Amino acid sequence: MARTPPSADVVPDQAQAVALARYRAPVEVLPDPHQHLAHHFDTPKQQFDAAKVGMWIFLATEILMFGGLFVAYSVWRANHPEVFLYAHTKLFRYLGATNTVILICSSFTMACAVRAAQLNQRRLTVFLLALTLCGGVGFLCVKAVEYTREYRDGDFVGVLNIYQQAVYGKNAAKIHIGEEPQTHAGASTQGQGASATTVALVPSSATRASSPAPSPWPLGLEVSKVTPAPPGPAGLRAGLRIGDEDLPTPKPFSLTWNELPPFAKAHTHQFFQLYFLMTGLHAIHVIVGMSLILWVLIRAARGSFNQYYYTPVDLVGLYWHLVDLIWIFLFPLLYLIH
Amino acid sequence: MSVTGAHPGIFDGLPAAPRPEPGGNYLTQTRGLRSWLLTLDHKRIALMYMLGVLSAYLLGGCFALALRAILFHHNTQVFAGNPARTWEFYNNMFTLHGAVMVFMFVIPAIPAVIGNFVLPMMLGAKDVAFPKLNLASFYCWVGGGLFFCFILLKGVLNVAFPALIHLWGPGGLDTGWTFYTPYSTTTNSAVISATLGAFILGFSSILTGVNFIASIHMLRPRGMGWFRMPLLLWALYATAVIQVLATPVLGITLLLLIAERTLHVGIFDPALGGDPILYQHFFWFYSHPAVYIMILPAMGIISEVISVFSRKHIFGYNFIAASSLAIAFIGFLVWGHHMFVSGQSPLADAVFSLLTFAVAVPSAIKTFNWTMTLYKGDIHLKTPLLYILMAIFLFTIGGLTGLFLGSLSVDVQVHDTYFVVAHFHYVMMGTTLFAFVGGLYYWWPKMFGRMYSENFARWAAVVAFVGMNLTFFVQFIMGAQGMPRRYATYPAQFTIYHQISTIGAFTMGLGMFLVLLNLLHSLKFGKKAPPNPWGSNSLEWQTTSPPPTENFKTRPVPGDPYDYTGWRYVSEEEGYVRIQPPPAAPVPAAP
Ligand code: HEM
Ligand SMILES: [Cu+2]
């Protein structure tokens, strides 16, 4: 709570106020500092501080919510470092970097907008909020391009993920929940306790023909021998690395599909699942943030804010910074793995 | 993001609730359904919550009685000639019982009903910090509840018209309230509706938490430092911290579960390389702290009531306050004790076991301080105190058996048996429910301005207490002998225990019904309540019963909430009046 709004106590007395008003703008009436005071608060300052406390607590809940995903990420990265070294190469890191820059800039314009609102500069506030909004739009556009390209490459969420299909067969999930008969040879041995070797089909290159940049998907690997997934690591026990002796020491930068040990292949799709879940949830937050910015923008344009009352701009600003901050963590964790 | 007061915002489009008229009290100052549904008054929101939460309790209670009825005989058949359907019915009943009771009743009960009503008044304030969020919290509760009703409805329809199942899809819910994977990703009951419902209920819990933290930080009056707050406020503060920090983790867990079911992302599903144990970690990271969301406010009520009816300052104020925070903190570090047998490393087992023992220490501190408060007190055994004493007794049993469960070797034997069932019912039902009912009796005169009938209320309490112990004490015995939980049938050797338990459950049901009757009766026929019937010195009693919409005519001046020397019983008033004015302030609205 670095900034505090001028509180009721510092309202200049009558004579001064009149003098001040004449000095600033002869016809303008000074805004009433108590105009927005709710009945259960004593001073505007108390009300502002309460709102801010509430917002910070809300931001804490947001961080904890993403925290769950970050924990899942850490568990998988600790258990399967080689998967992450391989899979992150499939993401478009330049697009990710562009988005990082966009968001940082829009956070900056947001901070300026808050300042402008505090100084009662209506035009400037509106302009800066609009710029921030553009940042959000830009971010989403880039993200859309990214998702589209990944979709074409077959890196998509859930059963649409090519790596899941490669290892578990196209209908693995459906067979698993017993909705469809087993039609696929590759899926016949799925499930817990299966120990036979699975012949998994890798989709032919035709599905990726339209991909702009040919992805380094292992084309020579039309039919691969893949062992089925080992039973999932048992939570905290996984740190003991029982039965992981055949794991090759990961190379420092990145791996190729052929270098992955078989059971790592079985986990590769999870990197993309996490990627889509994390960035997807983040994108939803961006959309919410943009709607909020639009809302304060309209109110700012209508002149609802002044030097005594700018709480919504301030709070929306905090929210936008949080959305930005989460991306600052997501970008290196997903795109820049060493 | 309209979190502050009067400016226009997201509520713009709604018709405004009518303005209060001067005179009268919060129940009468405005009239009409709309004045209730759109109210921003914390007291009215508390009453709406009360109605909702008690209905949920009734519903969950009916499920429980159905379960106990099935268990009366070891081979009960609800659907003649089709045991599988009986078992399916049983699975649905225990799941819905658990989910409704936990998410819709015990978690919101004390904070949202009693907390909402008393917290601002204890602070001498006019309302909570964010009245609109408070109302939003209530509607989130309603929204989440609708999902559960929807599941129930579909389940009932499918039982009634099995031929029409393809019209509305499978209903019911048979995962247990814990939604453990991988079963919850494969069953074809309504897991998605349930998780969405729990997700939304989580929002309602978070909003209450945010409100309470901000209110306690920002609305404390001059002269009420942190260590002069009534202990209920400490308890609600600690609860709110847990609500705010733990619930989002449940939220993301449930979202991941939905993603698992709809998209098959393979995070939890072992058949896709996922880790079902990760789900358990996530779930208990919320749900263990959640048991403290249930118990801490109950402990706050106990601290208030026990001191007032002993006419004695609470013993060890600082320790009780600090132990609330200690419980909130350590409560985050013990979740693994629910997973001793799911394949954790022995090291993790040992650490979680140790921390589980540690969390019992602050609970014990409270219990000893309450006992010391009674010691040499001038004890008035009114109904609220009776309930509170019962709650302490039951908490002792529930808490100590928690330590049994926290010991590794014992838990391997009794995990997933009736022993665990008995343990958590002693704490959730024995402590939280009894303290909640005690609290209702205690604040009832303030809420409605009516006194209940004391003798009848005491008898109802005794019936409920006997029923509670009959139901659950035998469950310790059969659990220790190996009767697993969540089974619809059992070997004949357990029959006698199950029958005692069933009889106890219906006794408990009768007791609760008597309580309801007693409270409803008082609304119409009860004597008018004085402003301060119990002689408490905390601020909510320093206004009329029931209070006006703005709570106080003049702002009360806070003092030591447990100093009763300033109040004397006056028999014509049938309540307490001040014998000396509070320091440096006019007497507020002399009674
Ligand atoms: C003195 C403090 C407590 C200790 C040491 C303790 C310990 C334990 C342990 C070790 C278990 C796991 C048993 C098993 O599944 O094998 C357990 C289960 C449980 N406890 Fe407690 N507990 C305490 C207080 C509470 C309180 C205050 C509540 C609720 C208000 C509570 C509610 C539950 C519930 C609901 C379960 C079972 C959940 C399930 O599996 O469905 N406990 N407790
Ligand atoms: Cu626990």
Coordinates of C-alpha atoms in Angstrom, one line a residue, chain B residues 193-559:
Chain B
S193 CA -21.5 -31.6 -12.1
A194 CA -20.3 -32.4 -8.6
T195 CA -16.9 -30.9 -9.1
L196 CA -18.3 -27.8 -10.7
G197 CA -20.6 -27.5 -7.7
A198 CA -17.8 -27.9 -5.3
F199 CA -15.8 -25.4 -7.3
I200 CA -18.5 -22.8 -7.0
L201 CA -19.1 -23.5 -3.3
G202 CA -15.3 -22.9 -2.9
F203 CA -15.8 -19.4 -4.3
S204 CA -18.5 -18.7 -1.7
S205 CA -16.1 -19.8 1.0
I206 CA -13.2 -17.7 -0.4
L207 CA -15.4 -14.6 -0.6
T208 CA -16.5 -15.0 3.0
G209 CA -12.8 -15.4 4.0
V210 CA -11.7 -12.3 2.1
N211 CA -14.4 -10.3 3.7
F212 CA -13.6 -11.4 7.2
I213 CA -9.9 -10.7 6.9
A214 CA -10.4 -7.3 5.5
S215 CA -13.1 -6.5 8.1
I216 CA -10.9 -7.5 11.0
H217 CA -8.0 -5.6 9.6
M218 CA -9.8 -2.4 8.6
L219 CA -12.9 -2.1 10.8
R220 CA -11.6 -2.6 14.3
P221 CA -12.7 0.4 16.3
R222 CA -10.3 2.7 18.1
G223 CA -9.5 1.0 21.4
M224 CA -9.8 -2.6 20.1
G225 CA -6.2 -3.7 19.6
W226 CA -5.6 -7.2 18.2
F227 CA -5.4 -8.6 21.7
R228 CA -8.6 -7.0 22.9
M229 CA -10.7 -8.7 20.2
P230 CA -13.2 -11.4 21.3
L231 CA -11.7 -14.8 20.7
L232 CA -14.4 -15.7 18.2
L233 CA -12.8 -13.0 16.0
W234 CA -9.4 -14.6 16.3
A235 CA -10.9 -17.9 15.4
L236 CA -12.8 -16.5 12.4
Y237 CA -9.6 -14.7 11.3
A238 CA -7.6 -18.0 11.4
T239 CA -10.4 -19.7 9.6
A240 CA -10.5 -17.1 6.9
V241 CA -6.8 -17.4 6.3
I242 CA -7.2 -21.1 5.7
Q243 CA -10.2 -20.5 3.5
V244 CA -8.3 -18.1 1.4
L245 CA -5.1 -20.1 1.1
A246 CA -6.4 -23.7 0.8
T247 CA -9.6 -23.3 -1.3
P248 CA -7.9 -22.2 -4.5
V249 CA -5.9 -25.4 -4.5
L250 CA -9.1 -27.4 -4.3
G251 CA -10.3 -25.3 -7.2
I252 CA -7.5 -26.1 -9.5
T253 CA -7.6 -29.8 -8.4
L254 CA -11.2 -30.0 -9.4
L255 CA -10.5 -28.2 -12.7
L256 CA -7.8 -30.7 -13.4
L257 CA -10.2 -33.5 -12.6
I258 CA -12.7 -32.0 -15.1
A259 CA -10.0 -31.7 -17.7
E260 CA -9.0 -35.3 -17.0
R261 CA -12.6 -36.5 -17.6
T262 CA -13.4 -34.4 -20.6
L263 CA -10.1 -34.1 -22.4
H264 CA -8.2 -37.1 -21.0
V265 CA -5.1 -35.1 -20.3
G266 CA -3.5 -37.9 -18.4
I267 CA -2.4 -35.9 -15.3
F268 CA -4.1 -38.1 -12.8
D269 CA -5.1 -41.1 -15.0
P270 CA -2.5 -43.9 -14.6
A271 CA -3.6 -45.4 -17.9
L272 CA -2.3 -42.3 -19.7
G273 CA 0.9 -42.0 -17.6
G274 CA -0.7 -39.9 -15.0
D275 CA -0.3 -40.0 -11.2
P276 CA -3.4 -40.7 -9.2
I277 CA -1.5 -40.1 -6.0
L278 CA -0.8 -36.6 -7.1
Y279 CA -4.6 -36.1 -6.9
Q280 CA -4.6 -37.3 -3.3
H281 CA -1.8 -34.9 -2.4
F282 CA -3.8 -32.0 -4.0
F283 CA -7.0 -33.0 -2.5
W284 CA -5.7 -33.4 1.0
F285 CA -3.7 -30.2 0.8
Y286 CA -7.1 -28.6 0.8
S287 CA -9.1 -31.0 2.7
H288 CA -7.0 -31.4 5.8
P289 CA -6.9 -27.6 6.3
A290 CA -10.6 -27.7 5.5
V291 CA -11.2 -29.8 8.6
Y292 CA -9.8 -26.8 10.5
I293 CA -12.1 -24.5 8.6
M294 CA -14.8 -26.6 10.2
I295 CA -13.5 -26.8 13.7
L296 CA -11.8 -23.4 14.4
P297 CA -14.9 -21.3 14.4
A298 CA -16.5 -23.8 16.7
M299 CA -13.6 -23.3 19.0
G300 CA -14.2 -19.6 18.9
I301 CA -17.8 -20.1 19.9
I302 CA -16.7 -22.3 22.8
S303 CA -14.3 -19.6 24.0
E304 CA -17.1 -17.0 24.0
V305 CA -19.8 -19.0 25.6
I306 CA -17.7 -20.7 28.3
S307 CA -16.4 -17.5 29.7
V308 CA -19.8 -15.7 29.8
F309 CA -21.6 -18.5 31.6
S310 CA -18.8 -19.0 34.1
R311 CA -19.0 -15.3 34.9
K312 CA -15.2 -15.4 34.8
H313 CA -12.5 -13.9 32.5
I314 CA -11.4 -16.4 29.9
F315 CA -8.3 -18.2 31.1
G316 CA -5.2 -17.8 28.9
Y317 CA -6.5 -15.4 26.3
N318 CA -3.2 -15.1 24.5
F319 CA -2.7 -18.8 24.4
I320 CA -6.1 -19.4 22.9
A321 CA -5.6 -16.7 20.3
A322 CA -2.2 -17.9 19.4
S323 CA -3.2 -21.5 19.2
S324 CA -5.8 -20.6 16.6
L325 CA -3.1 -19.3 14.4
A326 CA -0.9 -22.2 15.2
I327 CA -3.6 -24.6 14.2
A328 CA -4.1 -22.7 10.9
F329 CA -0.4 -22.9 10.2
I330 CA 0.4 -26.5 11.2
G331 CA -2.8 -27.6 9.6
F332 CA -1.2 -27.0 6.2
L333 CA 1.6 -29.4 6.9
V334 CA -0.1 -32.6 7.9
W335 CA -2.1 -33.6 4.8
G336 CA -0.1 -36.7 4.3
H337 CA -1.7 -38.5 7.2
H338 CA -4.6 -39.3 5.0
M339 CA -2.2 -41.2 2.7
F340 CA -0.2 -43.4 5.0
V341 CA -1.2 -46.5 3.1
S342 CA -1.2 -45.1 -0.4
G343 CA 2.5 -45.7 -1.0
Q344 CA 4.2 -42.7 0.3
S345 CA 7.9 -43.0 1.2
P346 CA 8.5 -44.2 4.8
L347 CA 10.2 -40.9 5.4
A348 CA 7.2 -38.8 4.3
D349 CA 5.0 -41.1 6.5
A350 CA 7.2 -40.4 9.5
V351 CA 7.3 -36.7 9.0
F352 CA 3.6 -36.4 8.5
S353 CA 3.0 -38.5 11.5
L354 CA 5.2 -36.3 13.6
L355 CA 3.5 -33.1 12.4
T356 CA 0.1 -34.7 13.0
F357 CA 1.0 -35.1 16.6
A358 CA 2.2 -31.5 16.7
V359 CA -1.1 -30.2 15.5
A360 CA -2.8 -31.8 18.5
V361 CA -0.8 -29.5 20.8
P362 CA -2.6 -26.3 20.1
S363 CA -5.9 -28.1 20.3
A364 CA -5.0 -29.4 23.7
I365 CA -3.9 -25.9 24.8
K366 CA -7.4 -24.7 24.1
T367 CA -9.1 -27.5 25.8
F368 CA -7.1 -27.0 29.0
N369 CA -7.7 -23.3 28.9
W370 CA -11.5 -23.8 28.6
T371 CA -11.4 -26.2 31.6
M372 CA -9.5 -23.7 33.6
T373 CA -12.0 -21.0 32.7
L374 CA -14.7 -23.2 34.3
Y375 CA -12.6 -23.8 37.4
K376 CA -14.1 -21.8 40.4
G377 CA -16.4 -20.0 38.0
D378 CA -19.9 -19.0 38.9
I379 CA -21.4 -21.5 36.4
H380 CA -24.8 -20.9 34.9
L381 CA -25.8 -24.1 33.1
K382 CA -27.9 -22.5 30.4
T383 CA -28.5 -24.4 27.1
P384 CA -25.6 -22.7 25.2
L385 CA -23.2 -23.7 27.9
L386 CA -24.6 -27.2 28.0
Y387 CA -24.0 -27.6 24.3
I388 CA -20.5 -26.2 24.7
L389 CA -19.6 -28.6 27.5
M390 CA -20.9 -31.5 25.3
A391 CA -18.8 -30.2 22.4
I392 CA -15.7 -30.1 24.6
F393 CA -16.3 -33.6 25.8
L394 CA -16.9 -34.9 22.3
F395 CA -13.9 -33.0 21.0
T396 CA -11.7 -34.7 23.6
I397 CA -12.7 -38.1 22.3
G398 CA -12.5 -37.1 18.6
G399 CA -9.1 -35.3 19.1
L400 CA -7.5 -38.2 21.0
T401 CA -8.6 -40.8 18.5
G402 CA -7.1 -38.5 15.9
L403 CA -3.8 -39.2 17.6
F404 CA -4.4 -42.9 17.3
L405 CA -4.9 -42.4 13.6
G406 CA -1.8 -40.3 13.4
S407 CA 0.3 -43.1 14.7
L408 CA 1.6 -45.0 11.7
S409 CA 1.2 -48.6 12.9
V410 CA -2.3 -48.0 14.3
D411 CA -3.4 -46.3 11.1
V412 CA -2.3 -49.2 8.9
Q413 CA -4.8 -51.3 10.9
V414 CA -7.7 -48.9 11.1
H415 CA -7.4 -46.8 7.9
D416 CA -10.6 -46.9 5.9
T417 CA -12.5 -48.5 8.7
Y418 CA -15.3 -47.3 10.9
F419 CA -12.7 -46.1 13.3
V420 CA -12.0 -43.2 11.0
V421 CA -15.7 -42.6 10.5
A422 CA -16.2 -42.4 14.2
H423 CA -13.2 -40.1 14.6
F424 CA -14.3 -37.5 12.2
H425 CA -17.9 -37.6 13.3
Y426 CA -16.8 -36.9 16.8
V427 CA -15.0 -33.8 15.6
M428 CA -17.3 -32.6 12.9
M429 CA -20.6 -33.5 14.3
G430 CA -19.7 -33.7 18.0
T431 CA -17.7 -30.5 18.2
T432 CA -18.7 -28.4 15.2
L433 CA -22.4 -29.2 15.2
F434 CA -22.8 -29.0 18.9
A435 CA -20.9 -25.7 19.1
F436 CA -23.0 -24.4 16.2
V437 CA -26.3 -25.3 17.8
G438 CA -24.9 -23.9 21.1
G439 CA -24.0 -20.7 19.3
L440 CA -27.4 -20.5 17.7
Y441 CA -29.1 -20.7 21.1
Y442 CA -26.6 -18.1 22.4
W443 CA -27.2 -15.5 19.7
W444 CA -30.8 -16.4 19.0
P445 CA -32.1 -13.6 21.3
K446 CA -29.9 -11.1 19.5
M447 CA -31.0 -12.4 16.1
F448 CA -34.7 -12.5 16.6
G449 CA -35.3 -10.7 19.9
R450 CA -37.0 -13.8 21.4
M451 CA -36.0 -16.1 24.3
Y452 CA -36.3 -19.9 23.7
S453 CA -37.8 -22.2 26.4
E454 CA -34.9 -23.2 28.5
N455 CA -36.1 -26.6 29.9
F456 CA -37.2 -27.9 26.6
A457 CA -34.0 -26.9 25.0
R458 CA -31.9 -28.7 27.6
W459 CA -33.9 -31.9 27.1
A460 CA -33.4 -31.7 23.4
A461 CA -29.7 -31.3 24.0
V462 CA -29.6 -34.4 26.1
V463 CA -31.4 -36.4 23.5
A464 CA -29.0 -35.3 20.8
F465 CA -26.0 -36.0 22.9
V466 CA -27.2 -39.5 23.8
G467 CA -28.0 -40.2 20.1
M468 CA -24.6 -38.9 19.0
N469 CA -22.7 -41.1 21.3
L470 CA -24.8 -44.2 20.7
T471 CA -24.3 -43.7 16.9
F472 CA -20.6 -43.2 16.9
F473 CA -19.0 -44.8 19.9
V474 CA -19.8 -48.3 18.8
Q475 CA -18.2 -47.4 15.5
F476 CA -14.8 -47.1 17.2
I477 CA -15.3 -50.7 18.4
M478 CA -16.3 -52.2 15.1
G479 CA -13.7 -50.2 13.3
A480 CA -11.0 -51.5 15.5
Q481 CA -12.3 -55.0 14.8
G482 CA -11.9 -54.4 11.1
M483 CA -15.3 -53.3 9.8
P484 CA -14.4 -51.3 6.6
R485 CA -16.2 -48.1 5.8
R486 CA -18.3 -47.6 2.7
Y487 CA -19.8 -51.1 2.5
A488 CA -23.5 -51.8 2.2
T489 CA -23.2 -55.2 3.7
Y490 CA -21.2 -56.8 6.5
P491 CA -20.5 -60.1 8.2
A492 CA -23.2 -61.0 10.7
Q493 CA -20.8 -60.7 13.6
F494 CA -21.0 -56.9 13.4
T495 CA -24.8 -56.8 13.5
I496 CA -25.2 -55.7 17.1
Y497 CA -22.9 -52.7 16.6
H498 CA -24.6 -51.6 13.5
Q499 CA -28.0 -51.9 15.1
I500 CA -27.0 -49.8 18.1
S501 CA -25.5 -47.3 15.7
T502 CA -28.7 -47.1 13.7
I503 CA -30.8 -46.6 16.8
G504 CA -28.5 -43.9 17.9
A505 CA -28.7 -42.2 14.5
F506 CA -32.5 -42.0 14.7
T507 CA -32.3 -40.7 18.3
M508 CA -29.9 -38.0 17.1
G509 CA -32.4 -37.2 14.4
L510 CA -35.1 -36.9 17.0
G511 CA -32.9 -34.6 19.0
M512 CA -32.3 -32.3 16.1
F513 CA -36.0 -32.2 15.3
L514 CA -36.7 -31.2 18.9
V515 CA -34.1 -28.4 18.6
L516 CA -35.8 -27.1 15.5
L517 CA -39.2 -27.3 17.1
N518 CA -37.9 -25.4 20.1
L519 CA -36.3 -22.6 18.1
L520 CA -39.3 -22.2 15.8
H521 CA -41.6 -22.2 18.8
S522 CA -39.6 -19.4 20.4
L523 CA -40.1 -17.2 17.3
K524 CA -43.8 -17.0 17.9
F525 CA -44.3 -17.7 21.6
G526 CA -40.9 -16.8 23.1
K527 CA -40.5 -14.0 25.7
K528 CA -39.1 -10.8 24.4
A529 CA -35.4 -10.8 24.8
P530 CA -33.5 -8.0 26.7
P531 CA -30.5 -6.4 25.0
N532 CA -28.1 -8.4 27.1
P533 CA -29.6 -11.6 28.4
W534 CA -26.3 -13.3 29.3
G535 CA -24.3 -10.5 30.7
S536 CA -21.6 -10.6 28.0
N537 CA -19.3 -7.6 27.7
S538 CA -18.6 -7.9 24.0
L539 CA -20.1 -5.3 21.7
E540 CA -22.8 -7.2 19.9
W541 CA -24.8 -7.2 23.2
Q542 CA -24.6 -3.4 23.6
T543 CA -27.5 -2.7 21.3
T544 CA -31.1 -3.6 21.2
S545 CA -32.3 -7.2 20.4
P546 CA -32.8 -7.4 17.5
P547 CA -30.5 -4.6 16.4
P548 CA -31.4 -1.9 13.9
T549 CA -30.1 -2.1 10.4
E550 CA -27.1 -0.1 11.2
N551 CA -26.5 -2.1 14.3
F552 CA -25.9 0.6 16.8
K553 CA -27.6 3.9 17.6
T554 CA -24.4 5.2 19.1
R555 CA -21.0 3.7 18.6
P556 CA -20.2 1.4 21.5
V557 CA -16.8 1.8 23.2
P558 CA -14.8 -1.4 23.3
G559 CA -13.4 -2.7 26.6

